Amino acid sequence: MQFIKSLPISQHLDDISQQLQSHGSLVLTAEPGAGKSTAVPLFLMQQAWLQGKKIIMLEPRRVAAKAIAHFLARQLGESVGQRVGYRVKNDNRVSANTQLEIVTEGILTRQIQQQPELDGVALVIFDEFHERSVQADLGLMLVKEIRAALREDLHCLVMSATIDSDSVSQYLEGAPVKHVEGRTFPVDIRYLSPGRKRLAEVVWSAAFPFLQANEQQKSRDILVFLPGQAEIHRCINLFQENLPKQLNNVEILLLPLYGALPLKQQQQVLAPDEQGRQRVLFATNIAETSLTIDGISVVIDSGLERRSLYDVKTGMTRLESGYIAKSSATQRAGRAGRTAAGVAIRLWSESQQQQLADYRHEEIKRADLMDLILELAVWGQQDFNHIDWLTPPPMGHFEKSRDLLQLLGFIDDKGKPSTAGQQAVKLSLPPRLAAIFLSAKTEREQRLAADICALLSEQDILRDFHTVGFEHRLQALWCETDFKKHIKFNVLQQVKATASKILSRVGTSAKSNAHTQEDKESIGRLILAGYPDLLAKKRTENSSSYLLYNGRGAELPLDDPLNQSQWLLVLDIDAQLKSGRIWLATEISESQVLTFTEPHLQSQQTLSLNEKSGKAQCIQLNNFGAIEIKRTVTEDLTLQQKQQLLLQQVKQRGLTCLNWTKQCQRWLERAAWLASVDSYFPQISESTLLADMEAWLEPYLGSVGSMAELQKLDVFSLLKSVLDWEQQTQLDKDAPDFFIAPTQEQFPIRYDTAQGPTVSVQLQTLFGLTDSPKLANHTIPLRFELLSPARRPIQTTSDLHGFWTGSYFEVAKEMRGRYPKHRWPEVPLEEKPGKSLKRR
C-alpha cells in the first residue's frame, strides 16, 4: 500500500514481523509520526504466521481507536467492520471477517475474562503504552499469564514513541527491543518562558504570530495542550475577545477537545475545516496519543496536565495539576510533524526541560486500585502477595482498595470474588457504582441507580446553588426547568447519555423518572451500598461538623439545609484539610444506617468507674469504622469484670492507690537499687510491678470486688512473692533494710538517693567502728550522713576509716565550740559508742 511506503517505519516492517514470529514478543519504540499505530498493524494482519487468526490492538482512548479503525479501513478500500473493526464502550463495529480489532482498555480486559485463552487471536498489540494506565498494565499482565500457562503461540507487541523499553523487555522475559528513528517531517522546538503572565495570555502571545494575517497566507492549524477544561474555556474566551481587535475580517475556528466532549464532537476535530478556515484546537492530553489531526503544523504546549490522585486517607480520588514528563513533551511536539514540517513551542525554559521526569508516573502508583483488584480476583489471582507486577502499586493504596472491596461485599478476606463481585465486573462500571446499581431491587430503582451513577461520574450539574445536597441534583436531572438558573446544560446532557448507556447494558428502558417520596427513601440506601466508607455522623447536635468512617472530620457550610441531618454520605470533600469542607453530600436515615452497618460492626468493651456514682460499669461500643453506632452501659458486672476494672484502675493511678505502706516503698527501692548494681538480680520497678500484676496481685484478689476491699489487702506480703526464697535472702543480705550500729540500734538505710545507699546517724553512735560496711556482696560501701547533736548533717562519707583519721578532727574542733556538753574525743576509735552527752 502506497501510504505505508511513505512512512519511516516501512523499511523495518519485515524485521518487526520476523522478530515477533521468532520470539513471540517484541517492544517497539518509534518517534511520533513514524507510522507504528497504522502501518504496523496493517502490515502484520497480512502475515502468514498469523494462520488466519486475528489481531487485537489496544488503544488508550475511544476517539483514537475509532479514528485509526476508519483510517485503516479506508486504506483497504472498505468500511469499518469488515477486515478492520473496533470495540469501544457502548459501541462496536466488527464482523466475522474482522482480522484487526482495535479496542479500548476495558474492552480488552472483558474479552480476556470472558475467553481466557483468547481463542482465534494470534497477536495482542499494546499501542501508546507510555501512558501506563492501570488497565494497560493489567492487560499486559493477563496476556503474559496466558502466554505462560495457556497459549505459547499467542504473540505480544508493546509499542510507544516514548517508553522505558528495557523494563518492559525484562518483564516480558527478555523480549527484543526494536527502535525506529525519524519523524515523517521535522519539528522545530522552541522554548518560551511564561514569566508571571496568566496562562491564557501566554498562549495568545505564542499563537499570535501563527494566526493568518490575510487571506493569501497559508493556513497553519494550531494545537494547544492545556491541563483541563477550565483552562481550555479561559483560552477560548480570551481568543474570542482578542481576535476581532487584532485580526479583522479573518474567521478562525476555536475548537475544544477533551474527554468529556461527546465522541462525535471529538471526531469532528480530527479533519481540517471543509471551508479552509484556520483552526486553533485547545486540547487536554487526549490529543497526545496516536491521533493524527490533519492540518496541524504548530503545537503550543503548556507543559501541564491534570491527573487523578487517589487519597488513601479519604478513599477519594481528586484531580491534581502538575508538570508533564519529557516523554509526554516529545509526544506532544510530534503532533506538529505528522503531515508537514512543524513548530512546537514549549511554554517553559530549556533549564526547566532538564528538570522534568524522563517518563510519566505510572497510574498504578497514584490510582484507586479497586477495579484492578476485583478484575484479578475474578481472573483467579487471589493471592495478592504473589502478583507479577510490571510496576508494584503502593502497599497502602492496595490494602485500602482491597479493604473497601470487602466492605462492598465483592471479595472475601481471602480475596475470592463473591457472586456480587462477579456481577459487578460484567457491568463494566467502577466497583462503587456497580455496588449502587446492584443494590437496586426493582426496575424503577435501577433507573434511579443509573441516574445516581451518571451524576457521580460527571461534573456537578448545578452552579452557584444554595446547598450541597445530592438530592437536588437528581431533581434537576428530572425537572430541569425548575433549576434553569443554575443548571449546566452541557453536563446535563452528558449525565442523561451516561444513564441511558448504563441501563442499556442490563436491558432496562430509560423512562423518565418523576421524583417521589419512594425515590427519596431509596437514594440514601443505594448510595450507601457504593460509598459506605464515606458515611458521616454529626458530632454534636448544634454543630455543622461531622465524623467520617475513616476518622477524619468534615464540615458543612453553616447555612446549608443539610445541617439538620444526623447522618450524611459525603460524596465530595476538600481532602487537603484535616476537617475538609463538604462539596456534595446526601442525607440518609438512621434506620438505613443501622441495617447496613449491622454485619460490619466491630465491638469493643471497656470497663470504667462511673464518675458520679463511683460504681464499676461496663461500656459496650459497637463501631462502624470510627463512627459509634451503638453504646450500652451496665453496672451489672461479674466479679471477674470488677477485678479487671480494679487492675485497670491500679495501672492508671499507680501503686499508691493500694495499701502502699512505707515498708512497701522501701522494699521496692531496695530491690530496684540491687537490680541496678547486680545484673543477675531481677529488674523490679513500679512499671514492672504494674505490668505484671496478673502474676503477683490478681491471684490473691479472691472475692475482692471494690477499691475499698482492694485497699485492705496486705500488699507487702504479696510483694515478697515476686521474688523466690533465694532472691529474697539475697535482697536481705545485699540490700538490708537497716544498718545495725555498734550500739545495736537499727537505722533505716535509704536507697532512693542518687549517691547510693545512705544512712543518717548521730556521729557519736559510730565511735569504735573503724570501716564502712559494704553492701551488694561486699562491693559497695554504705554512705553515712553524720549528724550533729541537733540532728543536722555535718559530714557525709563512704569511708569511715578515712574520716576518723582525717577530717574528723576539724569537725570535732568546730563542734566543741557549738556543743561543749557533748563528746568530741581526740581518739574516737577508742571511745565507747553511744549517747553524745558527756557523763556527769
XYZ file of C-alpha atoms in Angstrom, residues 316 531 534-535 568-574 582-586:
16
model
C -11.451 9.513 47.312
C -19.850 4.595 49.413
C -17.946 7.947 53.269
C -20.672 7.678 55.903
C -24.692 12.060 55.736
C -22.929 10.336 52.872
C -20.110 12.678 51.883
C -19.581 12.363 48.126
C -17.080 15.186 47.617
C -14.834 16.838 50.158
C -11.791 19.069 50.269
C -18.120 19.129 52.126
C -18.936 19.931 48.490
C -21.501 17.203 47.809
C -23.484 15.010 50.190
C -26.801 13.295 50.707
